[in-house]
PDB file of C-alpha atoms in Angstrom:
ATOM      1  CA  MET A   1     121.050  75.348-143.016  1.00 43.00           C
ATOM      2  CA  ASN A   2     120.364  76.243-146.615  1.00 51.00           C
ATOM      3  CA  GLU A   3     121.207  72.724-147.751  1.00 57.00           C
ATOM      4  CA  ARG A   4     118.340  71.160-145.804  1.00 66.00           C
ATOM      5  CA  GLY A   5     115.067  70.282-147.441  1.00 67.00           C
ATOM      6  CA  MET A   6     114.358  70.154-151.160  1.00 75.00           C
ATOM      7  CA  THR A   7     115.670  72.105-154.130  1.00 81.00           C
ATOM      8  CA  PHE A   8     115.437  75.844-154.795  1.00 85.00           C
ATOM      9  CA  ILE A   9     112.403  75.410-157.102  1.00 86.00           C
ATOM     10  CA  VAL A  10     110.371  73.650-154.420  1.00 85.00           C
ATOM     11  CA  LYS A  11     111.322  76.260-151.818  1.00 87.00           C
ATOM     12  CA  MET A  12     110.343  79.153-154.112  1.00 89.00           C
ATOM     13  CA  VAL A  13     106.991  77.560-155.029  1.00 90.00           C
ATOM     14  CA  THR A  14     106.347  76.897-151.345  1.00 89.00           C
ATOM     15  CA  ARG A  15     107.001  80.555-150.492  1.00 89.00           C
ATOM     16  CA  LEU A  16     104.637  81.691-153.243  1.00 92.00           C
ATOM     17  CA  THR A  17     101.744  79.293-152.606  1.00 92.00           C
ATOM     18  CA  LEU A  18     101.791  78.991-148.823  1.00 90.00           C
ATOM     19  CA  ALA A  19      99.586  82.009-148.114  1.00 91.00           C
ATOM     20  CA  PHE A  20      97.033  80.884-150.698  1.00 93.00           C
ATOM     21  CA  ILE A  21      96.791  77.386-149.202  1.00 92.00           C
ATOM     22  CA  LEU A  22      96.267  78.863-145.718  1.00 91.00           C
ATOM     23  CA  LEU A  23      93.642  81.264-147.088  1.00 93.00           C
ATOM     24  CA  TYR A  24      91.838  78.397-148.838  1.00 90.00           C
ATOM     25  CA  GLY A  25      91.775  76.411-145.591  1.00 90.00           C
ATOM     26  CA  PHE A  26      90.273  79.394-143.752  1.00 89.00           C
ATOM     27  CA  TYR A  27      87.733  79.833-146.576  1.00 88.00           C
ATOM     28  CA  ILE A  28      86.654  76.178-146.469  1.00 86.00           C
ATOM     29  CA  ALA A  29      86.340  76.278-142.677  1.00 85.00           C
ATOM     30  CA  LEU A  30      84.472  79.583-142.362  1.00 82.00           C
ATOM     31  CA  HIS A  31      82.275  79.076-145.414  1.00 77.00           C
ATOM     32  CA  GLY A  32      81.515  75.516-144.348  1.00 69.00           C
ATOM     33  CA  TYR A  33      78.733  76.071-141.904  1.00 62.00           C
ATOM     34  CA  ARG A  34      76.403  77.155-144.653  1.00 61.00           C
ATOM     35  CA  SER A  35      77.780  75.272-147.663  1.00 66.00           C
ATOM     36  CA  PRO A  36      79.949  72.197-148.383  1.00 68.00           C
ATOM     37  CA  GLY A  37      83.145  72.236-146.373  1.00 70.00           C
ATOM     38  CA  GLY A  38      83.474  72.551-142.631  1.00 74.00           C
ATOM     39  CA  GLY A  39      86.027  72.717-139.892  1.00 77.00           C
ATOM     40  CA  PHE A  40      87.462  69.256-140.446  1.00 82.00           C
ATOM     41  CA  ALA A  41      88.327  69.725-144.131  1.00 85.00           C
ATOM     42  CA  GLY A  42      89.575  73.282-143.532  1.00 87.00           C
ATOM     43  CA  GLY A  43      91.729  72.119-140.641  1.00 88.00           C
ATOM     44  CA  ILE A  44      93.336  69.429-142.760  1.00 89.00           C
ATOM     45  CA  ILE A  45      94.103  72.018-145.463  1.00 90.00           C
ATOM     46  CA  VAL A  46      95.711  74.290-142.826  1.00 90.00           C
ATOM     47  CA  ALA A  47      97.736  71.304-141.584  1.00 89.00           C
ATOM     48  CA  LEU A  48      98.736  70.559-145.194  1.00 89.00           C
ATOM     49  CA  SER A  49     100.191  74.061-145.528  1.00 90.00           C
ATOM     50  CA  PHE A  50     102.482  73.427-142.542  1.00 87.00           C
ATOM     51  CA  VAL A  51     103.295  69.960-143.909  1.00 87.00           C
ATOM     52  CA  HIS A  52     104.247  71.799-147.108  1.00 86.00           C
ATOM     53  CA  ILE A  53     106.733  73.970-145.153  1.00 87.00           C
ATOM     54  CA  MET A  54     108.107  70.890-143.463  1.00 85.00           C
ATOM     55  CA  LEU A  55     108.639  68.952-146.683  1.00 83.00           C
ATOM     56  CA  ALA A  56     110.320  71.899-148.406  1.00 86.00           C
ATOM     57  CA  PHE A  57     112.440  73.403-145.605  1.00 85.00           C
ATOM     58  CA  GLY A  58     112.798  70.634-143.006  1.00 80.00           C
ATOM     59  CA  LYS A  59     111.272  69.989-139.616  1.00 77.00           C
ATOM     60  CA  GLU A  60     113.092  72.764-137.760  1.00 79.00           C
ATOM     61  CA  ALA A  61     111.736  75.495-140.037  1.00 80.00           C
ATOM     62  CA  ALA A  62     108.158  74.267-139.605  1.00 79.00           C
ATOM     63  CA  LEU A  63     108.517  74.143-135.828  1.00 79.00           C
ATOM     64  CA  LYS A  64     110.088  77.609-135.877  1.00 82.00           C
ATOM     65  CA  THR A  65     107.047  78.930-137.752  1.00 79.00           C
ATOM     66  CA  LEU A  66     104.705  77.353-135.219  1.00 79.00           C
ATOM     67  CA  LYS A  67     106.419  77.448-131.812  1.00 82.00           C
ATOM     68  CA  PRO A  68     105.328  74.696-129.385  1.00 81.00           C
ATOM     69  CA  SER A  69     104.439  77.170-126.617  1.00 86.00           C
ATOM     70  CA  ARG A  70     102.266  79.207-128.976  1.00 86.00           C
ATOM     71  CA  LEU A  71     100.747  75.959-130.327  1.00 85.00           C
ATOM     72  CA  ARG A  72      99.841  74.878-126.807  1.00 87.00           C
ATOM     73  CA  ALA A  73      98.157  78.223-126.057  1.00 91.00           C
ATOM     74  CA  ILE A  74      96.173  78.202-129.331  1.00 88.00           C
ATOM     75  CA  VAL A  75      94.983  74.602-128.914  1.00 86.00           C
ATOM     76  CA  GLY A  76      93.959  75.172-125.293  1.00 89.00           C
ATOM     77  CA  LEU A  77      92.015  78.325-126.105  1.00 90.00           C
ATOM     78  CA  ALA A  78      90.255  76.712-129.085  1.00 87.00           C
ATOM     79  CA  GLY A  79      89.333  73.632-127.053  1.00 84.00           C
ATOM     80  CA  ILE A  80      87.855  75.718-124.221  1.00 86.00           C
ATOM     81  CA  VAL A  81      85.817  77.846-126.651  1.00 84.00           C
ATOM     82  CA  LEU A  82      84.563  74.752-128.520  1.00 79.00           C
ATOM     83  CA  LEU A  83      83.538  73.001-125.305  1.00 79.00           C
ATOM     84  CA  SER A  84      81.744  76.119-124.057  1.00 79.00           C
ATOM     85  CA  LEU A  85      79.822  76.156-127.343  1.00 75.00           C
ATOM     86  CA  ALA A  86      79.005  72.438-127.231  1.00 70.00           C
ATOM     87  CA  LEU A  87      77.943  72.059-123.595  1.00 72.00           C
ATOM     88  CA  PRO A  88      74.585  73.567-122.569  1.00 69.00           C
ATOM     89  CA  PHE A  89      75.885  76.512-120.549  1.00 71.00           C
ATOM     90  CA  PRO A  90      73.325  79.225-119.783  1.00 71.00           C
ATOM     91  CA  TRP A  91      75.291  81.910-121.672  1.00 68.00           C
ATOM     92  CA  ALA A  92      75.753  79.721-124.758  1.00 62.00           C
ATOM     93  CA  ASP A  93      72.710  81.061-126.595  1.00 64.00           C
ATOM     94  CA  GLY A  94      73.879  84.671-126.393  1.00 66.00           C
ATOM     95  CA  ILE A  95      77.168  84.214-128.243  1.00 66.00           C
ATOM     96  CA  PRO A  96      77.035  85.864-131.683  1.00 68.00           C
ATOM     97  CA  ALA A  97      78.016  83.851-134.785  1.00 68.00           C
ATOM     98  CA  ARG A  98      78.191  80.501-132.990  1.00 69.00           C
ATOM     99  CA  GLY A  99      78.546  78.477-136.160  1.00 69.00           C
ATOM    100  CA  LEU A 100      81.459  80.530-137.429  1.00 76.00           C
ATOM    101  CA  LEU A 101      83.184  80.347-134.054  1.00 80.00           C
ATOM    102  CA  ALA A 102      82.649  76.583-133.827  1.00 78.00           C
ATOM    103  CA  SER A 103      83.995  76.010-137.338  1.00 78.00           C
ATOM    104  CA  PHE A 104      87.034  78.180-136.612  1.00 84.00           C
ATOM    105  CA  CYS A 105      87.875  76.372-133.348  1.00 84.00           C
ATOM    106  CA  ASP A 106      87.310  73.027-135.048  1.00 81.00           C
ATOM    107  CA  MET A 107      89.696  74.078-137.831  1.00 85.00           C
ATOM    108  CA  ILE A 108      92.399  75.046-135.314  1.00 87.00           C
ATOM    109  CA  LEU A 109      92.088  71.817-133.338  1.00 84.00           C
ATOM    110  CA  VAL A 110      92.041  69.519-136.374  1.00 84.00           C
ATOM    111  CA  GLY A 111      94.871  71.410-138.086  1.00 87.00           C
ATOM    112  CA  CYS A 112      97.186  71.336-135.060  1.00 86.00           C
ATOM    113  CA  GLY A 113      96.303  67.700-134.359  1.00 84.00           C
ATOM    114  CA  PHE A 114      97.055  66.427-137.855  1.00 84.00           C
ATOM    115  CA  PHE A 115     100.218  68.547-138.058  1.00 85.00           C
ATOM    116  CA  LEU A 116     101.462  66.956-134.823  1.00 83.00           C
ATOM    117  CA  VAL A 117     100.538  63.476-136.096  1.00 83.00           C
ATOM    118  CA  PHE A 118     102.541  64.127-139.266  1.00 82.00           C
ATOM    119  CA  ILE A 119     105.553  65.408-137.282  1.00 81.00           C
ATOM    120  CA  GLY A 120     105.375  62.295-135.104  1.00 79.00           C
ATOM    121  CA  LEU A 121     105.279  59.970-138.109  1.00 77.00           C
ATOM    122  CA  VAL A 122     108.222  61.736-139.803  1.00 75.00           C
ATOM    123  CA  THR A 123     110.255  61.611-136.588  1.00 74.00           C
ATOM    124  CA  LEU A 124     109.513  57.886-136.327  1.00 70.00           C
ATOM    125  CA  SER A 125     110.665  57.175-139.876  1.00 65.00           C
ATOM    126  CA  LYS A 126     113.807  59.309-139.342  1.00 63.00           C
ATOM    127  CA  SER A 127     114.732  57.321-136.222  1.00 58.00           C
ATOM    128  CA  ASP A 128     114.107  54.095-138.175  1.00 54.00           C
ATOM    129  CA  GLY A 129     116.618  55.246-140.768  1.00 49.00           C
ATOM    130  CA  GLU A 130     119.237  56.070-138.123  1.00 47.00           C
ATOM    131  CA  VAL A 131     118.892  52.618-136.556  1.00 43.00           C
ATOM    132  CA  GLU A 132     119.469  50.980-139.920  1.00 37.00           C
TER     133      GLU A 132
ATOM    134  CA  MET B   1      73.767  56.131-163.404  1.00 64.00           C
ATOM    135  CA  SER B   2      76.398  55.487-166.037  1.00 83.00           C
ATOM    136  CA  GLU B   3      78.981  57.799-164.395  1.00 82.00           C
ATOM    137  CA  ILE B   4      78.871  55.874-161.147  1.00 87.00           C
ATOM    138  CA  ASN B   5      79.493  52.580-162.990  1.00 90.00           C
ATOM    139  CA  VAL B   6      82.516  54.046-164.773  1.00 89.00           C
ATOM    140  CA  LEU B   7      83.840  55.362-161.444  1.00 90.00           C
ATOM    141  CA  LEU B   8      83.306  51.986-159.752  1.00 93.00           C
ATOM    142  CA  ILE B   9      85.217  50.213-162.526  1.00 93.00           C
ATOM    143  CA  PHE B  10      88.018  52.799-162.141  1.00 93.00           C
ATOM    144  CA  ILE B  11      88.167  52.298-158.356  1.00 94.00           C
ATOM    145  CA  ILE B  12      88.232  48.499-158.647  1.00 95.00           C
ATOM    146  CA  ALA B  13      90.910  48.602-161.365  1.00 94.00           C
ATOM    147  CA  SER B  14      93.179  50.919-159.359  1.00 94.00           C
ATOM    148  CA  ALA B  15      92.697  48.827-156.221  1.00 93.00           C
ATOM    149  CA  LEU B  16      93.733  45.701-158.170  1.00 94.00           C
ATOM    150  CA  ILE B  17      96.799  47.550-159.516  1.00 93.00           C
ATOM    151  CA  ALA B  18      97.648  48.651-155.960  1.00 91.00           C
ATOM    152  CA  VAL B  19      97.563  45.042-154.771  1.00 92.00           C
ATOM    153  CA  GLU B  20      99.475  43.575-157.715  1.00 91.00           C
ATOM    154  CA  ALA B  21     102.098  46.296-158.281  1.00 88.00           C
ATOM    155  CA  LYS B  22     105.746  45.240-158.018  1.00 84.00           C
ATOM    156  CA  ASP B  23     107.224  48.322-156.287  1.00 82.00           C
ATOM    157  CA  LEU B  24     105.754  50.171-153.324  1.00 83.00           C
ATOM    158  CA  LEU B  25     105.557  53.608-154.937  1.00 84.00           C
ATOM    159  CA  SER B  26     103.310  52.373-157.760  1.00 87.00           C
ATOM    160  CA  GLY B  27     101.029  50.766-155.211  1.00 89.00           C
ATOM    161  CA  VAL B  28     100.796  53.995-153.201  1.00 90.00           C
ATOM    162  CA  ILE B  29      99.976  56.005-156.335  1.00 89.00           C
ATOM    163  CA  ALA B  30      97.294  53.472-157.297  1.00 92.00           C
ATOM    164  CA  ILE B  31      95.778  53.781-153.801  1.00 92.00           C
ATOM    165  CA  GLY B  32      95.674  57.538-154.349  1.00 92.00           C
ATOM    166  CA  ALA B  33      93.879  57.036-157.661  1.00 92.00           C
ATOM    167  CA  ALA B  34      91.305  54.815-155.917  1.00 93.00           C
ATOM    168  CA  GLY B  35      90.719  57.514-153.295  1.00 92.00           C
ATOM    169  CA  ILE B  36      90.268  60.234-155.918  1.00 92.00           C
ATOM    170  CA  GLY B  37      87.778  57.964-157.716  1.00 93.00           C
ATOM    171  CA  LEU B  38      85.861  57.510-154.463  1.00 93.00           C
ATOM    172  CA  SER B  39      85.798  61.278-153.990  1.00 92.00           C
ATOM    173  CA  MET B  40      84.395  61.714-157.503  1.00 90.00           C
ATOM    174  CA  ALA B  41      81.786  59.032-156.760  1.00 90.00           C
ATOM    175  CA  PHE B  42      80.686  61.002-153.678  1.00 88.00           C
ATOM    176  CA  LEU B  43      80.424  64.089-155.877  1.00 86.00           C
ATOM    177  CA  VAL B  44      78.268  62.255-158.433  1.00 86.00           C
ATOM    178  CA  LEU B  45      76.023  60.968-155.617  1.00 84.00           C
ATOM    179  CA  LYS B  46      75.377  64.628-154.555  1.00 76.00           C
ATOM    180  CA  ALA B  47      77.422  64.629-151.329  1.00 77.00           C
ATOM    181  CA  PRO B  48      79.937  67.453-151.934  1.00 78.00           C
ATOM    182  CA  GLU B  49      80.874  67.773-148.266  1.00 78.00           C
ATOM    183  CA  LEU B  50      81.985  64.146-148.093  1.00 82.00           C
ATOM    184  CA  ALA B  51      83.778  64.604-151.427  1.00 87.00           C
ATOM    185  CA  ILE B  52      85.833  67.534-150.083  1.00 86.00           C
ATOM    186  CA  LEU B  53      86.634  65.590-146.914  1.00 85.00           C
ATOM    187  CA  GLN B  54      87.646  62.453-148.825  1.00 89.00           C
ATOM    188  CA  LEU B  55      89.843  64.463-151.208  1.00 90.00           C
ATOM    189  CA  VAL B  56      91.675  66.299-148.422  1.00 88.00           C
ATOM    190  CA  VAL B  57      92.187  63.235-146.229  1.00 87.00           C
ATOM    191  CA  GLU B  58      93.360  61.307-149.287  1.00 90.00           C
ATOM    192  CA  ILE B  59      96.014  63.946-150.033  1.00 89.00           C
ATOM    193  CA  LEU B  60      97.286  63.877-146.435  1.00 86.00           C
ATOM    194  CA  ALA B  61      97.398  60.059-146.384  1.00 86.00           C
ATOM    195  CA  LEU B  62      99.155  60.040-149.762  1.00 88.00           C
ATOM    196  CA  ILE B  63     101.863  62.436-148.490  1.00 85.00           C
ATOM    197  CA  VAL B  64     102.388  60.277-145.397  1.00 81.00           C
ATOM    198  CA  LEU B  65     102.566  57.051-147.427  1.00 83.00           C
ATOM    199  CA  ILE B  66     104.910  58.496-150.061  1.00 82.00           C
ATOM    200  CA  SER B  67     107.252  59.959-147.443  1.00 77.00           C
ATOM    201  CA  ALA B  68     107.249  56.559-145.733  1.00 74.00           C
ATOM    202  CA  THR B  69     107.976  54.543-148.875  1.00 76.00           C
ATOM    203  CA  ILE B  70     110.230  56.882-150.843  1.00 72.00           C
ATOM    204  CA  LYS B  71     113.340  55.932-148.867  1.00 67.00           C
ATOM    205  CA  ARG B  72     112.764  52.186-149.251  1.00 62.00           C
ATOM    206  CA  ASP B  73     112.742  51.940-153.044  1.00 58.00           C
ATOM    207  CA  LEU B  74     112.774  54.662-155.656  1.00 59.00           C
ATOM    208  CA  PRO B  75     112.760  53.460-159.249  1.00 58.00           C
ATOM    209  CA  PHE B  76     114.188  56.139-161.551  1.00 59.00           C
ATOM    210  CA  SER B  77     113.008  56.140-165.151  1.00 58.00           C
ATOM    211  CA  THR B  78     113.655  59.708-166.218  1.00 58.00           C
ATOM    212  CA  SER B  79     116.403  59.117-168.805  1.00 64.00           C
ATOM    213  CA  GLY B  80     115.619  58.728-172.489  1.00 67.00           C
ATOM    214  CA  ARG B  81     111.896  59.486-172.220  1.00 74.00           C
ATOM    215  CA  TRP B  82     111.857  63.252-172.501  1.00 80.00           C
ATOM    216  CA  LEU B  83     109.616  63.281-175.622  1.00 85.00           C
ATOM    217  CA  PHE B  84     106.992  61.074-173.936  1.00 85.00           C
ATOM    218  CA  ASN B  85     107.218  63.110-170.734  1.00 84.00           C
ATOM    219  CA  THR B  86     106.825  66.442-172.520  1.00 89.00           C
ATOM    220  CA  ILE B  87     103.900  65.253-174.659  1.00 92.00           C
ATOM    221  CA  SER B  88     102.109  63.699-171.690  1.00 90.00           C
ATOM    222  CA  THR B  89     102.611  66.884-169.641  1.00 91.00           C
ATOM    223  CA  PHE B  90     101.115  69.059-172.380  1.00 94.00           C
ATOM    224  CA  VAL B  91      98.186  66.647-172.894  1.00 96.00           C
ATOM    225  CA  PHE B  92      97.520  66.606-169.154  1.00 94.00           C
ATOM    226  CA  VAL B  93      97.590  70.408-168.917  1.00 95.00           C
ATOM    227  CA  ILE B  94      95.203  70.759-171.888  1.00 96.00           C
ATOM    228  CA  VAL B  95      92.773  68.147-170.510  1.00 95.00           C
ATOM    229  CA  PHE B  96      92.924  69.724-167.034  1.00 94.00           C
ATOM    230  CA  LEU B  97      92.208  73.229-168.316  1.00 95.00           C
ATOM    231  CA  GLY B  98      89.329  71.955-170.468  1.00 94.00           C
ATOM    232  CA  CYS B  99      87.753  70.053-167.579  1.00 91.00           C
ATOM    233  CA  ALA B 100      88.202  73.059-165.271  1.00 91.00           C
ATOM    234  CA  HIS B 101      86.529  75.342-167.822  1.00 91.00           C
ATOM    235  CA  GLU B 102      83.540  72.993-168.111  1.00 88.00           C
ATOM    236  CA  ALA B 103      83.357  72.603-164.326  1.00 84.00           C
ATOM    237  CA  PHE B 104      83.362  76.357-163.693  1.00 83.00           C
ATOM    238  CA  LYS B 105      80.565  76.752-166.229  1.00 83.00           C
ATOM    239  CA  ALA B 106      78.498  74.169-164.322  1.00 78.00           C
ATOM    240  CA  LEU B 107      78.901  75.943-160.957  1.00 76.00           C
ATOM    241  CA  PRO B 108      76.045  78.159-159.727  1.00 71.00           C
ATOM    242  CA  GLN B 109      76.510  81.930-159.804  1.00 72.00           C
ATOM    243  CA  PHE B 110      78.138  83.584-156.806  1.00 68.00           C
ATOM    244  CA  GLY B 111      75.545  84.150-154.094  1.00 63.00           C
ATOM    245  CA  GLN B 112      72.988  81.809-155.670  1.00 66.00           C
ATOM    246  CA  SER B 113      72.272  78.519-153.947  1.00 63.00           C
ATOM    247  CA  ARG B 114      71.768  75.181-155.613  1.00 62.00           C
ATOM    248  CA  GLU B 115      68.313  73.707-156.028  1.00 65.00           C
ATOM    249  CA  ILE B 116      67.201  71.687-153.025  1.00 63.00           C
ATOM    250  CA  GLY B 117      67.387  67.947-153.648  1.00 64.00           C
ATOM    251  CA  ALA B 118      65.162  65.195-152.269  1.00 67.00           C
ATOM    252  CA  ALA B 119      67.440  64.448-149.311  1.00 69.00           C
ATOM    253  CA  ALA B 120      67.739  68.113-148.298  1.00 70.00           C
ATOM    254  CA  GLN B 121      63.953  68.525-148.440  1.00 75.00           C
ATOM    255  CA  ILE B 122      63.605  65.963-145.622  1.00 75.00           C
ATOM    256  CA  TYR B 123      65.827  68.133-143.429  1.00 72.00           C
ATOM    257  CA  VAL B 124      63.866  71.257-144.303  1.00 74.00           C
ATOM    258  CA  THR B 125      60.492  69.719-143.396  1.00 76.00           C
ATOM    259  CA  ASN B 126      61.470  67.631-140.355  1.00 76.00           C
ATOM    260  CA  ALA B 127      64.343  69.476-138.638  1.00 71.00           C
ATOM    261  CA  ALA B 128      62.176  71.539-136.296  1.00 68.00           C
ATOM    262  CA  THR B 129      60.051  68.624-135.067  1.00 72.00           C
ATOM    263  CA  ILE B 130      62.925  66.153-134.657  1.00 69.00           C
ATOM    264  CA  SER B 131      65.445  68.387-132.895  1.00 62.00           C
ATOM    265  CA  GLY B 132      63.044  70.517-130.866  1.00 62.00           C
ATOM    266  CA  GLU B 133      64.845  73.727-131.795  1.00 59.00           C
ATOM    267  CA  ARG B 134      63.122  76.976-132.630  1.00 61.00           C
ATOM    268  CA  ASN B 135      64.658  77.280-136.077  1.00 61.00           C
ATOM    269  CA  ILE B 136      66.480  74.966-138.426  1.00 64.00           C
ATOM    270  CA  VAL B 137      69.741  76.956-138.376  1.00 59.00           C
ATOM    271  CA  SER B 138      70.323  76.506-134.662  1.00 57.00           C
ATOM    272  CA  ALA B 139      69.364  72.812-134.974  1.00 61.00           C
ATOM    273  CA  ILE B 140      72.039  72.326-137.606  1.00 61.00           C
ATOM    274  CA  LEU B 141      74.553  74.330-135.541  1.00 57.00           C
ATOM    275  CA  HIS B 142      74.010  72.202-132.455  1.00 56.00           C
ATOM    276  CA  ASP B 143      74.489  69.172-134.635  1.00 58.00           C
ATOM    277  CA  ARG B 144      77.663  70.680-136.041  1.00 57.00           C
ATOM    278  CA  VAL B 145      79.235  71.400-132.668  1.00 66.00           C
ATOM    279  CA  PHE B 146      78.704  67.852-131.430  1.00 64.00           C
ATOM    280  CA  ASP B 147      80.113  66.686-134.735  1.00 68.00           C
ATOM    281  CA  SER B 148      83.211  68.815-134.060  1.00 69.00           C
ATOM    282  CA  VAL B 149      83.680  67.338-130.598  1.00 71.00           C
ATOM    283  CA  ALA B 150      83.615  63.848-132.119  1.00 74.00           C
ATOM    284  CA  GLU B 151      86.173  64.877-134.757  1.00 75.00           C
ATOM    285  CA  PHE B 152      88.396  66.311-132.049  1.00 76.00           C
ATOM    286  CA  ALA B 153      88.196  63.023-130.147  1.00 81.00           C
ATOM    287  CA  LEU B 154      89.333  61.267-133.346  1.00 81.00           C
ATOM    288  CA  VAL B 155      92.361  63.570-133.729  1.00 80.00           C
ATOM    289  CA  PHE B 156      93.216  63.134-130.043  1.00 82.00           C
ATOM    290  CA  ALA B 157      93.176  59.346-130.496  1.00 86.00           C
ATOM    291  CA  ALA B 158      95.513  59.684-133.495  1.00 83.00           C
ATOM    292  CA  VAL B 159      97.982  61.854-131.529  1.00 80.00           C
ATOM    293  CA  VAL B 160      97.943  59.422-128.592  1.00 83.00           C
ATOM    294  CA  GLY B 161      98.532  56.486-130.962  1.00 82.00           C
ATOM    295  CA  VAL B 162     101.551  58.163-132.581  1.00 80.00           C
ATOM    296  CA  LEU B 163     102.960  59.041-129.148  1.00 77.00           C
ATOM    297  CA  ALA B 164     102.539  55.447-127.958  1.00 79.00           C
ATOM    298  CA  VAL B 165     104.244  53.976-131.027  1.00 75.00           C
ATOM    299  CA  GLY B 166     107.106  56.485-130.848  1.00 70.00           C
ATOM    300  CA  ARG B 167     107.723  55.861-127.175  1.00 69.00           C
ATOM    301  CA  ARG B 168     107.963  52.099-127.613  1.00 57.00           C
ATOM    302  CA  ASN B 169     110.398  52.590-130.474  1.00 53.00           C
ATOM    303  CA  ALA B 170     112.541  55.014-128.463  1.00 55.00           C
ATOM    304  CA  LYS B 171     112.696  52.757-125.425  1.00 54.00           C
ATOM    305  CA  THR B 172     113.602  49.411-126.971  1.00 54.00           C
ATOM    306  CA  HIS B 173     115.985  50.507-129.796  1.00 53.00           C
ATOM    307  CA  GLU B 174     115.001  47.487-131.849  1.00 54.00           C
ATOM    308  CA  ALA B 175     116.477  47.271-135.302  1.00 55.00           C
ATOM    309  CA  PRO B 176     113.587  46.898-137.804  1.00 56.00           C
ATOM    310  CA  HIS B 177     113.553  43.626-139.708  1.00 55.00           C
ATOM    311  CA  GLU B 178     113.788  43.999-143.446  1.00 46.00           C
TER     312      GLU B 178
END
């Protein structure tokens, strides 16, 4: 298990910088509704932090950090909240901090989506290598 | 407008290198350089939001492309060049720290906003009449949420595309032609 992934240096740097990358993604997403940034860019930075785990430790470690059942629950909740903000429901005007909430849900959806796209692409290239 | 000309020349040169490079990894790195140049061009044209987006998407695409090409061919040239590598590393670190120092001096103070440009002034004067909202903040927020729904549709299309490609590959078991 310890042999998987990259060398010790990459794993140590990943452990040290992972929290800062996640925090920067959250900052870009939550600060973005009033200044440059936004949910899309923040979500891609959050996805990049999980891609970082996956490149350093292997696919199993990244999927263990973000379990598929938990991922499904988070994505469903964020999608429902985002749709209830976007559609003209009668209670939509009373929600406090709509912009922050919308940016946060957008960040979750984009981050999970791009992380899954990256996992799919890596799985494809792995299966290519096995066929060869 | 001299910065934008320099950036355009840089983008065109790196795109030509990406087309003409012999090995795949050099081409991928040249594509990355072209994307970073485009991001800097957005920044010069006073669109920092697009610049952040272009930079982040470029990094993700670069990781995907490098992880796709790094198994195919990997030219090693690390032996016998340690003096050049060390000197170029130190020069890069010095140039990076100098540019970062200048850039942090050019940023506005924390809590202060930038001056409103000509394009932003149009939004300030016309947002209420165009969107029909009571204040400009809620107009922009409505805009933002629809924007987010469109982005989510884009990500959904990407996930469905990857699933479709993977399923075809898993079903047929075709050996890829080299």
